[in-house]
Amino acid sequence: MERTLIKDLNKHINEQVKVQGWLHTLRDQKSMQFLIIRDRTGMAQIAHFKKGNPQLAEQISALGTESALTLIGKVVENEIVKLGGLEIQLEDLVIENAAEVPLPFEPFGEYLPEQDFRLDWRYLDLRRDVNQLIFEVQTTAEQAMREYWLDHNFIEIHSPKIMGAPSESGAELFTIPYFETTAYLAQSPQFYKQMAMAAGYERVFEIGPVFRADPSFTSRHMTEFTGVDMEMSWIDSHEDVMAFMERWLAYTYEKVIEKHGSEIENLLNVKLEAPAVPFPRITMAEAHELLEKIGYDLPPEKKHDLDPGAERALGSHFKETQGHDYVFVTEWPFEARPFYHMLKPDEENITRSFDLIGKGLEVATGAQREHRYEVLKTQAVAKGLTVEPIQDYLNYFRYGTPPHGGFGFGLSRFLMIMLDLSNIREAVYIFRGPTRLTP
RNA sequence: GGGGGCGUGGUGUAGUGGUUCAACAUGCGGCCCUGUCAAGGCCGAGACCGCGGGUUCGAAUCCCGUCGCUCCCGCCA
């Protein structure tokens, strides 16, 4: 017998159906039992007259909530029933997997345990509607991103996550034993995206895992996360990358709104609107002036940079003045950027780069890359790097590599921003942090 | 790596030096209820108040240490 989804029960009045799902609540009375069963599509009431089958009644009485059940019965209309005006009169029940009693916590209780405890029992936590929604939204968002890329002639790549040399200086790398030597977990697909430019692929994207060995204890950092990266050739400047990116992001919002807008409003109380294109832009120099004007005190060691407080201040400023959640901060000083960001021709210390700030949180970094071999080498040396370990990378720029640029974008941070989640642990399927390796 | 906060039955909280201070809610167990509906009623079990030390006649409550969690800074997506 085929399974009927709970949302489709009203199409099967007076028919025998099989439903499968989780026991949401059990109301065990003297002569009757009511089981509320839940599947991904909704909830329904199952009624059982104890006298009809005392043995079954006994089994039901022993059931713990959240048990996985298969039920067979007849769908009947019943105006009294508040759950959809129908119920299933139980004929047979299979306990597929009984939930132990008691549960570690009640996923549908009035209050929730603290997050760390919920992460211990993440699969119970994920049974909550709002969590199901978050990952439906993520699925739609990724699909929209891919659609947009494919409509613009991008090629999808999957670069290796095991590397022989660090892909960038700076962020800490995880080392792993690798036969007779030591390898690193990829901290970014950066160099491999650029290799695709050298390969003449012109436009590539990758959605994949990224590893950072930084011991960061914040609500927005993870040691493993999903990086959303793209790179495009034959650009004139970083402005081409930003112009692409804002349309790509607006498209993603549109698709998410179309599919989940009302549910997001119901469950998360967020009224989603696609961000207007173009996004506001501000150069780093202007940002510093603005911060001073609005009274944000940037620490002196940050004079070429922004700190998280400054990002939040900029975020709320552009929200207030332009009603926009996003802002590009452009033209970062070379001191604050990696060696491969291209410098402006007339201003030696300024890069053709940008960060995208969403609701005050850094969500992406991008730039035009330096594609001229000698210039790139000089910039690496200027950053204090030795050429030898990055020679493989430098070799990408020896035999006809077009001008290009791109960005790296944090998928979970994006979900945080879009859905107003206060902690990245809520925006990721399974969280990995310095002290969280399980489940 | 630096700093702040928190740590009480399974879970969420109350209690900030003493005499019912170990409470309330929820969950759990039992009983009651002719069909309930995020049911309701009654009864019951369940915590030596993270751990170790100290102050005190007396510590969940104050102090020190330690562990865990959390947030902020640094780093970044």
Coordinates of C-alpha atoms (C1' of nucleotides) in Angstrom, one line a residue:
Chain A
M1 CA 0.0 0.0 0.0
E2 CA 1.3 3.4 -1.0
R3 CA 2.0 6.0 1.6
T4 CA -0.3 9.0 1.8
L5 CA 1.2 12.3 2.9
I6 CA -0.7 14.0 5.6
K7 CA -1.3 17.1 3.5
D8 CA -3.1 14.9 1.0
L9 CA -5.4 13.1 3.4
N10 CA -8.4 15.3 2.4
K11 CA -8.2 13.7 -1.0
H12 CA -8.8 10.3 0.5
I13 CA -12.0 10.7 2.5
N14 CA -13.6 7.3 3.3
E15 CA -10.6 5.5 1.9
Q16 CA -8.1 3.3 3.7
V17 CA -4.7 4.9 3.8
K18 CA -1.2 4.3 5.1
V19 CA 0.5 7.2 6.8
Q20 CA 4.0 7.3 8.2
G21 CA 5.4 9.7 10.6
W22 CA 6.2 10.6 14.2
L23 CA 3.9 10.4 17.3
H24 CA 3.5 14.1 18.1
T25 CA 1.1 13.7 21.1
L26 CA -0.8 10.9 22.6
R27 CA -4.1 11.4 24.4
D28 CA -4.8 8.2 26.2
Q29 CA -8.3 8.2 27.7
K30 CA -10.5 5.6 29.3
S31 CA -12.2 4.3 26.2
M32 CA -10.4 6.1 23.4
Q33 CA -6.9 7.0 22.3
F34 CA -6.0 9.9 20.1
L35 CA -2.7 9.9 18.4
I36 CA -1.4 13.0 16.7
I37 CA 0.9 12.0 13.9
R38 CA 3.3 14.3 12.2
D39 CA 5.1 14.1 8.9
R40 CA 7.0 16.7 6.9
T41 CA 3.7 17.9 5.4
G42 CA 1.6 18.3 8.5
M43 CA -0.2 16.7 11.4
A44 CA -3.3 14.5 11.6
Q45 CA -5.4 12.9 14.3
I46 CA -5.7 9.2 14.6
A47 CA -8.6 7.8 16.7
H48 CA -8.6 4.4 18.3
F49 CA -11.5 2.8 20.2
K50 CA -9.7 0.8 22.8
K51 CA -12.5 -1.9 23.1
G52 CA -12.1 -2.8 19.4
N53 CA -8.5 -4.0 19.9
P54 CA -7.4 -4.1 23.5
Q55 CA -4.0 -5.5 22.6
L56 CA -3.3 -2.7 20.2
A57 CA -4.5 -0.2 22.8
E58 CA -2.0 -1.5 25.2
Q59 CA 0.8 -1.1 22.7
I60 CA -0.3 2.5 22.0
S61 CA -0.4 3.3 25.7
A62 CA 3.3 2.3 26.0
L63 CA 4.4 4.5 23.1
G64 CA 6.7 7.5 23.7
T65 CA 6.2 10.7 21.8
E66 CA 8.4 11.0 18.7
S67 CA 8.3 7.3 18.0
A68 CA 8.4 6.5 14.3
L69 CA 5.2 4.9 13.2
T70 CA 3.4 3.4 10.2
L71 CA -0.4 3.5 10.6
I72 CA -3.2 2.2 8.5
G73 CA -6.8 3.3 8.8
K74 CA -9.8 4.9 7.2
V75 CA -10.0 8.6 6.7
V76 CA -13.3 10.0 7.8
E77 CA -14.6 13.5 7.9
N78 CA -15.4 14.8 11.3
E79 CA -16.2 18.4 11.8
I80 CA -15.4 18.2 15.5
V81 CA -11.8 17.5 14.9
K82 CA -9.8 20.8 15.0
L83 CA -6.9 19.4 13.0
G84 CA -8.3 19.7 9.4
G85 CA -11.8 18.4 10.2
L86 CA -10.8 14.8 9.6
E87 CA -9.3 11.9 11.4
I88 CA -8.1 8.4 10.7
Q89 CA -9.8 5.5 12.4
L90 CA -7.0 3.2 13.2
E91 CA -6.9 -0.3 11.9
D92 CA -3.3 -1.3 12.1
L93 CA -0.1 0.2 13.5
V94 CA 3.5 -0.8 13.1
I95 CA 6.0 0.7 15.6
E96 CA 9.0 1.2 13.3
N97 CA 11.2 2.6 16.0
A98 CA 9.9 3.4 19.5
A99 CA 11.2 6.6 21.0
E100 CA 12.8 5.8 24.4
V101 CA 11.1 7.5 27.3
P102 CA 11.8 10.1 28.4
L103 CA 13.3 12.1 25.5
P104 CA 16.4 14.1 26.2
F105 CA 14.3 17.2 25.5
E106 CA 10.9 18.0 24.0
P107 CA 11.5 19.3 20.5
F108 CA 8.0 20.8 20.5
G109 CA 7.9 21.9 24.1
E110 CA 7.1 25.4 25.3
Y111 CA 10.8 26.2 25.9
L112 CA 14.0 24.8 24.5
P113 CA 17.1 23.6 26.3
E114 CA 20.2 25.7 25.7
Q115 CA 21.7 25.4 22.3
D116 CA 24.7 23.3 23.3
F117 CA 22.4 20.7 24.7
R118 CA 20.3 20.7 21.6
L119 CA 23.4 20.2 19.5
D120 CA 24.1 17.1 21.4
W121 CA 20.7 15.8 20.2
R122 CA 20.8 17.7 16.9
Y123 CA 18.5 15.3 15.1
L124 CA 15.7 15.9 17.6
D125 CA 16.3 19.6 17.3
L126 CA 16.1 19.4 13.5
R127 CA 12.6 17.9 13.8
R128 CA 11.3 21.4 14.7
D129 CA 9.4 23.1 11.9
V130 CA 11.7 26.1 11.9
N131 CA 14.8 24.0 11.3
Q132 CA 13.2 22.1 8.5
L133 CA 12.4 25.4 7.0
I134 CA 15.9 26.7 7.3
F135 CA 17.3 23.9 5.3
E136 CA 14.5 24.0 2.7
V137 CA 15.5 27.7 2.3
Q138 CA 19.1 26.7 2.0
T139 CA 18.2 24.2 -0.7
T140 CA 16.3 26.7 -2.6
A141 CA 19.0 29.4 -2.2
E142 CA 21.7 27.1 -3.6
Q143 CA 19.5 26.0 -6.5
A144 CA 18.8 29.7 -7.3
M145 CA 22.5 30.5 -7.2
R146 CA 23.3 27.6 -9.5
E147 CA 20.5 28.6 -11.9
Y148 CA 21.8 32.1 -12.1
W149 CA 25.3 30.9 -12.7
L150 CA 24.3 28.4 -15.3
D151 CA 22.2 31.1 -17.1
H152 CA 25.4 33.1 -17.3
N153 CA 27.7 30.4 -18.7
F154 CA 29.5 29.3 -15.6
I155 CA 31.2 25.9 -15.1
E156 CA 30.9 24.1 -11.8
I157 CA 34.2 22.8 -10.4
H158 CA 35.1 20.7 -7.4
S159 CA 38.6 21.5 -6.2
P160 CA 40.6 19.3 -3.9
K161 CA 40.3 19.7 -0.1
I162 CA 43.6 18.1 0.6
M163 CA 46.5 20.3 -0.3
G164 CA 50.3 20.1 -0.2
A165 CA 50.8 23.8 0.5
P166 CA 48.7 26.5 2.2
S167 CA 46.4 28.2 -0.3
E168 CA 46.8 31.6 1.3
S169 CA 48.8 33.1 4.1
G170 CA 47.0 34.1 7.2
A171 CA 44.3 31.8 8.3
E172 CA 45.3 28.8 10.3
L173 CA 45.3 25.5 8.5
F174 CA 44.5 22.0 9.7
T175 CA 47.3 19.6 9.1
I176 CA 46.7 15.9 8.4
P177 CA 49.1 13.0 8.1
Y178 CA 49.4 12.1 4.4
F179 CA 51.3 8.9 3.9
E180 CA 55.0 9.8 4.4
T181 CA 54.3 13.6 4.5
T182 CA 51.9 16.2 5.9
A183 CA 49.0 17.7 4.0
Y184 CA 46.6 20.6 4.7
L185 CA 42.9 20.9 4.6
A186 CA 41.9 23.5 2.1
Q187 CA 41.2 26.9 3.7
S188 CA 39.7 28.2 0.5
P189 CA 39.4 27.1 -3.2
Q190 CA 41.0 30.4 -4.2
F191 CA 44.0 29.2 -6.1
Y192 CA 42.1 26.4 -7.9
K193 CA 39.4 28.8 -9.0
Q194 CA 42.1 31.0 -10.5
M195 CA 43.7 27.9 -12.1
A196 CA 40.4 27.5 -14.0
M197 CA 40.8 31.1 -15.3
A198 CA 44.3 30.1 -16.5
A199 CA 42.6 27.0 -18.1
G200 CA 40.3 29.3 -20.1
Y201 CA 37.1 28.2 -18.4
E202 CA 36.3 32.0 -18.1
R203 CA 33.6 31.6 -15.4
V204 CA 33.5 29.0 -12.6
F205 CA 31.8 28.4 -9.3
E206 CA 32.2 26.0 -6.5
I207 CA 30.1 25.3 -3.4
G208 CA 32.1 23.2 -1.1
P209 CA 33.6 22.7 2.4
V210 CA 36.3 25.0 3.7
F211 CA 38.4 24.4 6.8
R212 CA 39.8 27.0 9.2
A213 CA 41.9 26.1 12.2
D214 CA 41.2 29.4 14.0
P215 CA 40.1 28.9 17.6
S216 CA 37.3 31.4 17.2
F217 CA 34.6 31.4 19.9
T218 CA 31.9 33.6 18.4
S219 CA 28.3 33.2 17.2
R220 CA 29.5 33.5 13.6
H221 CA 32.6 31.3 13.2
M222 CA 33.0 27.6 12.4
T223 CA 36.0 25.5 11.8
E224 CA 34.3 23.9 8.8
F225 CA 31.8 25.6 6.7
T226 CA 30.4 25.7 3.2
G227 CA 32.1 28.2 1.0
V228 CA 30.3 29.6 -2.0
D229 CA 32.9 30.8 -4.5
M230 CA 33.0 32.1 -8.0
E231 CA 35.6 33.5 -10.4
M232 CA 35.1 35.3 -13.7
S233 CA 37.5 36.3 -16.5
W234 CA 37.9 39.3 -18.8
I235 CA 36.7 41.8 -16.2
D236 CA 37.8 45.4 -16.2
S237 CA 37.8 45.7 -12.4
H238 CA 36.3 44.5 -9.2
E239 CA 33.2 46.5 -10.1
D240 CA 32.3 43.9 -12.6
V241 CA 32.4 41.2 -9.9
M242 CA 30.2 43.3 -7.6
A243 CA 27.7 44.1 -10.4
F244 CA 27.4 40.4 -11.0
M245 CA 27.2 39.5 -7.4
E246 CA 24.4 41.8 -6.4
R247 CA 22.2 40.6 -9.2
W248 CA 23.0 37.0 -8.4
L249 CA 22.1 37.6 -4.7
A250 CA 18.9 39.5 -5.5
Y251 CA 17.9 36.6 -7.8
T252 CA 18.5 34.2 -4.9
Y253 CA 16.3 36.3 -2.6
E254 CA 13.5 36.3 -5.2
K255 CA 13.5 32.6 -5.5
V256 CA 13.5 32.1 -1.7
I257 CA 10.7 34.6 -1.3
E258 CA 8.7 33.0 -4.1
K259 CA 8.9 29.6 -2.5
H260 CA 9.2 30.2 1.3
G261 CA 8.3 33.8 1.9
S262 CA 5.1 33.3 3.8
E263 CA 6.4 30.4 5.8
I264 CA 9.5 32.5 6.7
E265 CA 7.2 35.2 7.9
N266 CA 5.1 32.7 9.9
L267 CA 7.9 30.7 11.6
L268 CA 10.7 33.3 11.8
N269 CA 8.7 36.5 11.8
V270 CA 10.9 37.9 9.0
K271 CA 9.4 39.8 6.1
L272 CA 11.8 39.0 3.3
E273 CA 12.4 41.5 0.5
A274 CA 14.9 41.1 -2.3
P275 CA 17.7 43.7 -1.8
A276 CA 17.5 46.5 -4.4
V277 CA 20.2 46.5 -7.1
P278 CA 22.6 48.2 -7.1
F279 CA 23.7 47.8 -3.5
P280 CA 25.2 50.8 -1.8
R281 CA 29.0 51.1 -2.2
I282 CA 31.5 52.9 0.0
T283 CA 35.2 53.0 -0.3
M284 CA 37.3 52.2 2.8
A285 CA 38.5 55.8 2.9
E286 CA 34.9 57.0 2.8
A287 CA 33.9 54.4 5.4
H288 CA 36.5 55.8 7.8
E289 CA 35.2 59.3 7.3
L290 CA 31.6 58.1 7.8
L291 CA 32.5 56.2 11.0
E292 CA 34.1 59.3 12.4
K293 CA 31.1 61.3 11.5
I294 CA 28.6 58.9 13.1
G295 CA 30.8 58.7 16.2
Y296 CA 32.2 55.2 15.9
D297 CA 35.6 55.0 17.5
L298 CA 37.8 52.6 15.5
P299 CA 40.8 51.3 17.4
P300 CA 44.0 52.9 16.1
E301 CA 45.5 49.6 15.0
K302 CA 42.5 49.3 12.7
K303 CA 43.1 52.4 10.7
H304 CA 43.4 50.4 7.5
D305 CA 40.7 48.0 8.4
L306 CA 37.3 47.6 10.0
D307 CA 36.4 45.8 13.2
P308 CA 33.2 44.0 13.8
G309 CA 31.7 46.9 15.6
A310 CA 32.5 49.2 12.6
E311 CA 30.8 46.7 10.3
R312 CA 27.7 46.7 12.5
A313 CA 27.8 50.5 12.5
L314 CA 28.1 50.7 8.7
G315 CA 25.3 48.1 8.4
S316 CA 22.9 50.1 10.5
H317 CA 23.8 53.3 8.9
F318 CA 23.0 52.1 5.4
K319 CA 19.8 50.5 6.8
E320 CA 18.7 53.8 8.3
T321 CA 19.7 56.1 5.4
Q322 CA 19.0 53.9 2.4
G323 CA 16.8 51.1 3.8
H324 CA 19.4 48.6 2.5
D325 CA 20.6 45.5 4.3
Y326 CA 23.7 45.2 2.2
V327 CA 26.7 47.4 1.5
F328 CA 29.9 46.9 -0.4
V329 CA 33.0 48.3 1.3
T330 CA 35.5 48.7 -1.5
E331 CA 39.2 49.6 -2.2
W332 CA 40.8 48.1 0.9
P333 CA 44.4 49.0 1.6
F334 CA 47.0 46.5 0.6
E335 CA 48.0 46.0 4.2
A336 CA 44.6 44.5 5.0
R337 CA 44.4 42.2 1.9
P338 CA 46.2 39.1 0.6
F339 CA 49.0 39.5 -1.9
Y340 CA 47.0 38.4 -4.9
H341 CA 44.5 41.3 -4.8
M342 CA 45.2 43.7 -7.7
L343 CA 46.3 47.2 -6.8
K344 CA 44.8 50.2 -8.3
P345 CA 47.2 51.5 -11.0
D346 CA 47.3 55.1 -9.8
E347 CA 47.1 54.4 -6.0
E348 CA 49.8 51.9 -5.1
N349 CA 48.4 51.1 -1.7
I350 CA 44.8 50.6 -2.6
T351 CA 43.4 47.3 -3.9
R352 CA 40.6 46.6 -6.3
S353 CA 38.8 44.6 -3.7
F354 CA 35.6 44.6 -1.7
D355 CA 33.8 43.1 1.3
L356 CA 30.1 42.6 1.3
I357 CA 28.5 43.5 4.6
G358 CA 25.0 42.1 5.2
K359 CA 23.1 43.4 8.3
G360 CA 26.4 44.4 9.8
L361 CA 28.1 41.1 9.2
E362 CA 30.9 40.3 6.8
V363 CA 29.4 37.7 4.3
A364 CA 31.8 37.9 1.4
T365 CA 35.2 39.0 0.2
G366 CA 36.1 39.6 -3.4
A367 CA 38.6 41.3 -5.7
Q368 CA 40.1 41.6 -9.0
R369 CA 43.1 39.3 -8.8
E370 CA 46.6 40.2 -10.0
H371 CA 47.1 38.1 -13.1
R372 CA 50.5 39.5 -14.2
Y373 CA 53.2 37.1 -13.2
E374 CA 56.0 39.5 -12.3
V375 CA 53.6 41.9 -10.5
L376 CA 52.1 39.1 -8.5
K377 CA 55.5 37.8 -7.5
T378 CA 56.6 41.3 -6.4
Q379 CA 53.4 41.6 -4.3
A380 CA 54.0 38.3 -2.7
V381 CA 57.5 39.3 -1.7
A382 CA 56.2 42.7 -0.5
K383 CA 53.9 40.7 1.9
G384 CA 57.0 38.8 3.2
L385 CA 56.2 35.5 1.5
T386 CA 58.9 33.4 -0.1
V387 CA 58.3 32.5 -3.7
E388 CA 59.2 28.8 -3.5
P389 CA 56.2 27.4 -1.6
I390 CA 53.8 29.3 -3.9
Q391 CA 55.6 28.6 -7.1
D392 CA 52.9 26.2 -8.2
Y393 CA 50.3 28.9 -7.8
L394 CA 52.5 31.5 -9.6
N395 CA 52.9 29.1 -12.5
Y396 CA 49.2 29.7 -13.2
F397 CA 50.2 33.1 -14.6
R398 CA 52.8 32.2 -17.1
Y399 CA 51.0 31.0 -20.2
G400 CA 48.1 33.3 -21.0
T401 CA 45.9 34.0 -18.0
P402 CA 43.2 36.6 -18.6
P403 CA 42.3 39.4 -16.1
H404 CA 39.8 38.0 -13.6
G405 CA 38.2 38.3 -10.2
G406 CA 35.7 36.7 -8.0
F407 CA 34.5 36.3 -4.4
G408 CA 34.1 33.9 -1.6
F409 CA 30.8 33.9 0.2
G410 CA 29.7 32.2 3.4
L411 CA 26.6 30.1 3.0
S412 CA 25.6 29.8 6.6
R413 CA 26.4 33.5 7.3
F414 CA 24.1 34.3 4.4
L415 CA 21.3 32.3 6.0
M416 CA 21.9 34.0 9.3
I417 CA 21.6 37.4 7.6
M418 CA 18.6 36.5 5.4
L419 CA 16.6 34.8 8.2
D420 CA 17.7 36.9 11.1
L421 CA 19.3 34.0 13.0
S422 CA 21.4 35.1 15.9
N423 CA 23.8 32.3 15.9
I424 CA 25.5 30.5 13.0
R425 CA 24.9 27.2 14.8
E426 CA 21.3 27.6 13.9
A427 CA 22.1 28.2 10.3
V428 CA 24.2 25.1 9.7
Y429 CA 23.1 21.5 9.6
I430 CA 25.8 20.2 11.9
F431 CA 28.1 22.7 13.7
R432 CA 31.8 22.3 13.8
G433 CA 33.8 24.4 16.2
P434 CA 37.0 24.3 18.2
T435 CA 35.3 22.3 20.9
R436 CA 32.5 20.6 18.9
L437 CA 33.4 17.5 16.9
T438 CA 30.2 15.5 17.6
P439 CA 27.7 14.5 16.5
Chain B
rG1 C1' 45.3 33.7 22.5
rG2 C1' 42.8 38.0 25.7
rG3 C1' 38.3 39.6 28.4
rG4 C1' 33.1 39.3 30.4
rG5 C1' 28.8 36.2 31.8
rC6 C1' 26.6 31.7 33.4
rG7 C1' 26.6 26.4 35.8
rU8 C1' 20.2 24.4 40.9
rG9 C1' 15.8 17.4 39.7
rG10 C1' 15.6 14.8 32.4
rU11 C1' 14.7 20.0 30.5
rG12 C1' 13.6 25.4 31.6
rU13 C1' 13.7 28.6 35.7
rA14 C1' 13.1 30.7 41.1
rG15 C1' 15.9 31.2 45.3
rU16 C1' 22.2 35.9 46.6
rG17 C1' 24.3 33.7 54.2
rG18 C1' 20.3 30.8 58.6
rU19 C1' 14.3 28.9 61.0
rU20 C1' 9.6 24.5 55.1
rC21 C1' 16.0 27.3 50.8
rA22 C1' 15.7 23.2 48.2
rA23 C1' 10.5 25.8 45.1
rC24 C1' 7.7 26.4 40.4
rA25 C1' 6.8 24.8 35.3
rU26 C1' 7.4 21.0 31.9
rG27 C1' 8.6 16.0 31.1
rC28 C1' 8.2 11.0 33.6
rG29 C1' 5.1 7.0 36.6
rG30 C1' 0.1 5.8 38.7
rC31 C1' -5.2 6.7 39.1
rC32 C1' -9.7 9.4 37.3
rC33 C1' -12.4 11.3 33.0
rU34 C1' -18.4 8.3 26.9
rG35 C1' -14.4 11.9 21.7
rU36 C1' -10.1 14.2 23.2
rC37 C1' -7.9 18.1 20.5
rA38 C1' -1.0 22.1 22.3
rA39 C1' -7.0 18.2 26.9
rG40 C1' -8.2 18.4 32.2
rG41 C1' -8.1 16.7 37.6
rC42 C1' -5.7 14.0 41.7
rC43 C1' -1.4 11.4 43.6
rG44 C1' 3.8 10.1 43.2
rA45 C1' 9.1 9.5 42.0
rG46 C1' 13.1 12.7 40.7
rA47 C1' 18.7 17.6 42.4
rC48 C1' 23.5 16.2 48.3
rC49 C1' 22.5 23.3 44.0
rG50 C1' 29.4 21.5 38.0
rC51 C1' 33.8 19.9 40.8
rG52 C1' 37.7 20.9 44.7
rG53 C1' 39.2 24.0 48.6
rG54 C1' 38.4 28.2 51.9
rU55 C1' 35.7 32.1 55.1
rU56 C1' 31.7 31.4 58.8
rC57 C1' 28.4 28.9 64.6
rG58 C1' 26.0 28.2 59.6
rA59 C1' 27.1 28.4 52.2
rA60 C1' 23.1 26.9 46.4
rU61 C1' 24.0 31.9 48.2
rC62 C1' 30.7 35.0 49.9
rC63 C1' 36.2 34.0 48.4
rC64 C1' 40.0 31.2 45.5
rG65 C1' 41.0 27.4 42.1
rU66 C1' 39.4 24.1 38.3
rC67 C1' 36.2 22.2 34.5
rG68 C1' 32.2 23.0 31.1
rC69 C1' 29.2 26.2 28.3
rU70 C1' 28.4 31.0 26.3
rC71 C1' 29.3 35.9 24.3
rC72 C1' 32.8 39.8 22.9
rC73 C1' 37.8 41.1 21.0
rG74 C1' 41.7 39.0 17.7
rC75 C1' 41.1 36.0 12.8
rC76 C1' 37.9 35.6 9.1
rA77 C1' 33.0 33.4 5.3

